[in-house]
Amino acid sequence: MRLDVEPKGDIYQVSYPAFRTDIKHEVDIFEDLGIGYGYKNIQTRLVPSMTLGNARPEEKLSNMLRSAMLGLGFTEIMSLLLESEERQFNKHLLEPGDKHVSVENPKTLEQKVIRTHLRTGIMEAFQKNRRKTVPQKIFEIGNIIHIDNQKETGTSEFRHIVFAIIGPEAGFAEGRAVMDSILHEMQRTVSYQSENHPSFNEGRCAQISGENNTWGILGEIHPQILINFGLAFPVVLGELRLMQII
């Protein structure tokens, strides 16, 4: 196979000719060994520990809610994990604070911070579809990250679901019906408490709390945020924390 091998204790140092540009990793050496020895000569045997593949708990829950949201007439989107400070905070009338992770040397300012909520992707989807027929109903299931000095990695990661409806008649009552449907599918009991949040209209926003550390927010988006994203119709939006992953 034109490979030079030099034993060094329990380790073998392998050298290969310069024209072998296909060798990038040690797995390529193993492949050459298999070819040279002959795959037909390798005896097959079971691995020492047998396991069965299974979906992670957050994926099982996400798939169940995905089916429910599709049944309610929503369309799913997938947005980027990295955003700019303006899109993540300023456009939502939020102060950046110190709970988000920033990339020290980003390739672009548009991908500088790791998202701490999922609302930006939904609003930008509405912005791109602003010339389409309303009402529009969109949802997303994804992860968000907060700085947490108590964790080994310095961060906590959560799985969230966010949904929003845009249209001339979109309001809190319609959003409450969708949120109650999600909670019913999850079999969770929660309470709604009035909340003053800068991203939502005063008196038209509620915080959700309940068993299993359930947290969420639901309300009608502030008019200034609609202007920031170039939207001409009201938006009701709800975001719910499904579980902590890490």
GROMACS .gro file of C-alpha atoms in nm:
model
  246
    1MET     CA    1   0.000   0.000   0.000
    2ARG     CA    2   0.316   0.220  -0.018
    3LEU     CA    3   0.296   0.303   0.352
    4ASP     CA    4   0.602   0.310   0.576
    5VAL     CA    5   0.548   0.188   0.934
    6GLU     CA    6   0.780   0.236   1.230
    7PRO     CA    7   0.688   0.071   1.564
    8LYS     CA    8   0.721   0.295   1.869
    9GLY     CA    9   0.617   0.087   2.167
   10ASP     CA   10   0.242   0.027   2.149
   11ILE     CA   11   0.209   0.295   1.880
   12TYR     CA   12   0.285   0.266   1.509
   13GLN     CA   13   0.401   0.574   1.323
   14VAL     CA   14   0.276   0.560   0.963
   15SER     CA   15   0.421   0.769   0.679
   16TYR     CA   16   0.259   0.795   0.338
   17PRO     CA   17   0.380   0.937   0.003
   18ALA     CA   18   0.295   1.295  -0.094
   19PHE     CA   19   0.081   1.190  -0.389
   20ARG     CA   20  -0.164   1.014  -0.152
   21THR     CA   21  -0.378   1.327  -0.109
   22ASP     CA   22  -0.676   1.109  -0.016
   23ILE     CA   23  -0.528   1.037   0.329
   24LYS     CA   24  -0.667   1.295   0.570
   25HIS     CA   25  -0.725   1.100   0.890
   26GLU     CA   26  -0.623   0.780   1.064
   27VAL     CA   27  -0.945   0.619   0.943
   28ASP     CA   28  -0.800   0.636   0.591
   29ILE     CA   29  -0.509   0.424   0.713
   30PHE     CA   30  -0.755   0.167   0.850
   31GLU     CA   31  -0.927   0.162   0.513
   32ASP     CA   32  -0.596   0.089   0.339
   33LEU     CA   33  -0.528  -0.191   0.586
   34GLY     CA   34  -0.868  -0.342   0.512
   35ILE     CA   35  -0.810  -0.326   0.138
   36GLY     CA   36  -0.458  -0.468   0.162
   37TYR     CA   37  -0.554  -0.749   0.398
   38GLY     CA   38  -0.877  -0.816   0.212
   39TYR     CA   39  -1.220  -0.744   0.353
   40LYS     CA   40  -1.322  -1.104   0.281
   41ASN     CA   41  -1.050  -1.222   0.518
   42ILE     CA   42  -1.177  -1.022   0.814
   43GLN     CA   43  -1.387  -1.235   1.047
   44THR     CA   44  -1.710  -1.069   1.155
   45ARG     CA   45  -1.814  -1.074   1.519
   46LEU     CA   46  -2.055  -0.891   1.747
   47VAL     CA   47  -1.939  -0.588   1.941
   48PRO     CA   48  -1.884  -0.651   2.316
   49SER     CA   49  -2.183  -0.441   2.421
   50MET     CA   50  -2.507  -0.451   2.227
   51THR     CA   51  -2.739  -0.151   2.244
   52LEU     CA   52  -3.064  -0.049   2.077
   53GLY     CA   53  -3.098   0.293   1.922
   54ASN     CA   54  -3.367   0.515   2.071
   55ALA     CA   55  -3.472   0.877   2.036
   56ARG     CA   56  -3.366   1.120   2.310
   57PRO     CA   57  -3.649   1.244   2.539
   58GLU     CA   58  -3.641   1.595   2.392
   59GLU     CA   59  -3.673   1.455   2.040
   60LYS     CA   60  -3.971   1.238   2.135
   61LEU     CA   61  -4.145   1.541   2.286
   62SER     CA   62  -4.050   1.762   1.991
   63ASN     CA   63  -4.185   1.514   1.737
   64MET     CA   64  -4.511   1.483   1.927
   65LEU     CA   65  -4.557   1.861   1.941
   66ARG     CA   66  -4.450   1.896   1.578
   67SER     CA   67  -4.736   1.671   1.474
   68ALA     CA   68  -4.977   1.867   1.692
   69MET     CA   69  -4.872   2.203   1.548
   70LEU     CA   70  -4.900   2.077   1.192
   71GLY     CA   71  -5.247   1.953   1.280
   72LEU     CA   72  -5.336   2.303   1.402
   73GLY     CA   73  -5.243   2.444   1.061
   74PHE     CA   74  -4.900   2.583   1.142
   75THR     CA   75  -4.594   2.574   0.917
   76GLU     CA   76  -4.256   2.486   1.065
   77ILE     CA   77  -3.939   2.687   1.010
   78MET     CA   78  -3.575   2.636   1.111
   79SER     CA   79  -3.367   2.944   1.191
   80LEU     CA   80  -2.998   2.990   1.269
   81LEU     CA   81  -2.858   2.944   1.618
   82LEU     CA   82  -2.627   3.247   1.575
   83GLU     CA   83  -2.767   3.598   1.541
   84SER     CA   84  -2.657   3.959   1.575
   85GLU     CA   85  -2.714   4.159   1.893
   86GLU     CA   86  -2.944   4.393   1.702
   87ARG     CA   87  -3.168   4.112   1.577
   88GLN     CA   88  -3.164   3.921   1.906
   89PHE     CA   89  -3.211   4.216   2.142
   90ASN     CA   90  -3.245   4.568   2.000
   91LYS     CA   91  -3.523   4.490   1.753
   92HIS     CA   92  -3.718   4.329   2.038
   93LEU     CA   93  -3.668   4.632   2.269
   94LEU     CA   94  -3.449   4.420   2.497
   95GLU     CA   95  -3.123   4.504   2.674
   96PRO     CA   96  -2.841   4.263   2.582
   97GLY     CA   97  -2.743   4.199   2.945
   98ASP     CA   98  -2.483   3.936   3.033
   99LYS     CA   99  -2.676   3.609   3.001
  100HIS     CA  100  -2.589   3.537   2.637
  101VAL     CA  101  -2.285   3.375   2.476
  102SER     CA  102  -2.088   3.592   2.231
  103VAL     CA  103  -1.852   3.465   1.964
  104GLU     CA  104  -1.512   3.626   2.017
  105ASN     CA  105  -1.407   3.630   1.652
  106PRO     CA  106  -1.725   3.601   1.438
  107LYS     CA  107  -1.696   3.577   1.060
  108THR     CA  108  -1.979   3.828   1.035
  109LEU     CA  109  -2.159   4.058   1.279
  110GLU     CA  110  -2.484   3.890   1.178
  111GLN     CA  111  -2.366   3.573   1.355
  112LYS     CA  112  -2.213   3.702   1.676
  113VAL     CA  113  -2.436   3.585   1.963
  114ILE     CA  114  -2.602   3.253   2.042
  115ARG     CA  115  -2.977   3.301   2.066
  116THR     CA  116  -3.146   3.316   2.405
  117HIS     CA  117  -3.499   3.303   2.258
  118LEU     CA  118  -3.661   3.186   1.933
  119ARG     CA  119  -3.867   3.494   1.852
  120THR     CA  120  -3.629   3.646   1.597
  121GLY     CA  121  -3.661   3.360   1.348
  122ILE     CA  122  -4.040   3.382   1.355
  123MET     CA  123  -4.046   3.760   1.306
  124GLU     CA  124  -3.795   3.744   1.021
  125ALA     CA  125  -4.003   3.474   0.852
  126PHE     CA  126  -4.304   3.706   0.867
  127GLN     CA  127  -4.089   3.989   0.732
  128LYS     CA  128  -3.986   3.783   0.429
  129ASN     CA  129  -4.349   3.676   0.373
  130ARG     CA  130  -4.501   4.020   0.430
  131ARG     CA  131  -4.639   4.031   0.074
  132LYS     CA  132  -4.810   3.693   0.116
  133THR     CA  133  -5.170   3.635   0.213
  134VAL     CA  134  -5.257   3.662   0.583
  135PRO     CA  135  -5.325   3.515   0.831
  136GLN     CA  136  -4.999   3.321   0.852
  137LYS     CA  137  -4.923   3.066   1.124
  138ILE     CA  138  -4.561   2.964   1.188
  139PHE     CA  139  -4.381   2.766   1.458
  140GLU     CA  140  -4.030   2.653   1.540
  141ILE     CA  141  -3.879   2.399   1.779
  142GLY     CA  142  -3.515   2.455   1.868
  143ASN     CA  143  -3.251   2.506   2.133
  144ILE     CA  144  -3.149   2.822   2.316
  145ILE     CA  145  -2.848   2.876   2.542
  146HIS     CA  146  -2.800   3.087   2.856
  147ILE     CA  147  -2.481   3.150   3.049
  148ASP     CA  148  -2.485   2.949   3.373
  149ASN     CA  149  -2.173   2.963   3.588
  150GLN     CA  150  -2.299   2.671   3.797
  151LYS     CA  151  -2.260   2.431   3.504
  152GLU     CA  152  -1.939   2.259   3.401
  153THR     CA  153  -1.964   2.406   3.050
  154GLY     CA  154  -2.062   2.751   3.181
  155THR     CA  155  -2.395   2.734   2.997
  156SER     CA  156  -2.741   2.580   3.017
  157GLU     CA  157  -2.918   2.457   2.704
  158PHE     CA  158  -3.298   2.439   2.674
  159ARG     CA  159  -3.540   2.306   2.414
  160HIS     CA  160  -3.810   2.565   2.328
  161ILE     CA  161  -4.113   2.585   2.106
  162VAL     CA  162  -4.233   2.917   1.965
  163PHE     CA  163  -4.538   2.992   1.754
  164ALA     CA  164  -4.689   3.308   1.613
  165ILE     CA  165  -4.990   3.420   1.411
  166ILE     CA  166  -4.998   3.734   1.197
  167GLY     CA  167  -5.316   3.883   1.057
  168PRO     CA  168  -5.571   4.163   1.102
  169GLU     CA  169  -5.756   3.968   1.374
  170ALA     CA  170  -5.459   3.804   1.549
  171GLY     CA  171  -5.495   3.850   1.925
  172PHE     CA  172  -5.427   3.713   2.269
  173ALA     CA  173  -5.733   3.487   2.277
  174GLU     CA  174  -5.625   3.298   1.965
  175GLY     CA  175  -5.272   3.261   2.100
  176ARG     CA  176  -5.407   3.136   2.434
  177ALA     CA  177  -5.606   2.864   2.253
  178VAL     CA  178  -5.293   2.741   2.073
  179MET     CA  179  -5.082   2.749   2.392
  180ASP     CA  180  -5.349   2.556   2.582
  181SER     CA  181  -5.347   2.294   2.304
  182ILE     CA  182  -4.970   2.253   2.337
  183LEU     CA  183  -4.992   2.220   2.716
  184HIS     CA  184  -5.275   1.970   2.682
  185GLU     CA  185  -5.061   1.752   2.453
  186MET     CA  186  -4.779   1.771   2.709
  187GLN     CA  187  -5.023   1.695   2.993
  188ARG     CA  188  -4.895   1.986   3.199
  189THR     CA  189  -5.092   2.208   3.434
  190VAL     CA  190  -4.985   2.573   3.439
  191SER     CA  191  -5.099   2.915   3.550
  192TYR     CA  192  -5.105   3.241   3.353
  193GLN     CA  193  -4.992   3.559   3.527
  194SER     CA  194  -5.006   3.911   3.384
  195GLU     CA  195  -4.658   4.020   3.276
  196ASN     CA  196  -4.507   4.353   3.171
  197HIS     CA  197  -4.255   4.259   2.903
  198PRO     CA  198  -4.091   4.516   2.673
  199SER     CA  199  -4.152   4.299   2.365
  200PHE     CA  200  -4.529   4.278   2.418
  201ASN     CA  201  -4.822   4.515   2.453
  202GLU     CA  202  -4.893   4.619   2.810
  203GLY     CA  203  -5.193   4.434   2.946
  204ARG     CA  204  -5.183   4.183   2.661
  205CYS     CA  205  -4.903   3.960   2.786
  206ALA     CA  206  -4.886   3.669   3.030
  207GLN     CA  207  -4.610   3.462   3.183
  208ILE     CA  208  -4.665   3.087   3.206
  209SER     CA  209  -4.539   2.882   3.497
  210GLY     CA  210  -4.615   2.540   3.632
  211GLU     CA  211  -4.496   2.191   3.716
  212ASN     CA  212  -4.166   2.045   3.589
  213ASN     CA  213  -4.012   2.394   3.578
  214THR     CA  214  -4.245   2.490   3.295
  215TRP     CA  215  -4.188   2.847   3.177
  216GLY     CA  216  -4.329   3.043   2.889
  217ILE     CA  217  -4.455   3.377   2.765
  218LEU     CA  218  -4.755   3.466   2.552
  219GLY     CA  219  -4.876   3.798   2.421
  220GLU     CA  220  -4.936   4.048   2.145
  221ILE     CA  221  -4.614   4.187   1.996
  222HIS     CA  222  -4.538   4.556   2.066
  223PRO     CA  223  -4.617   4.792   1.772
  224GLN     CA  224  -4.260   4.924   1.766
  225ILE     CA  225  -4.130   4.573   1.707
  226LEU     CA  226  -4.374   4.532   1.419
  227ILE     CA  227  -4.226   4.849   1.270
  228ASN     CA  228  -3.872   4.722   1.331
  229PHE     CA  229  -3.948   4.412   1.124
  230GLY     CA  230  -4.151   4.600   0.862
  231LEU     CA  231  -4.483   4.427   0.944
  232ALA     CA  232  -4.824   4.580   0.881
  233PHE     CA  233  -5.048   4.342   1.081
  234PRO     CA  234  -5.073   4.248   1.450
  235VAL     CA  235  -4.878   3.944   1.573
  236VAL     CA  236  -4.958   3.719   1.867
  237LEU     CA  237  -4.666   3.505   1.980
  238GLY     CA  238  -4.605   3.238   2.240
  239GLU     CA  239  -4.282   3.074   2.350
  240LEU     CA  240  -4.264   2.774   2.583
  241ARG     CA  241  -3.969   2.598   2.746
  242LEU     CA  242  -4.008   2.225   2.695
  243MET     CA  243  -3.714   2.094   2.899
  244GLN     CA  244  -3.353   2.150   2.993
  245ILE     CA  245  -3.112   1.947   2.784
  246ILE     CA  246  -2.776   2.027   2.945
   0.00000   0.00000   0.00000
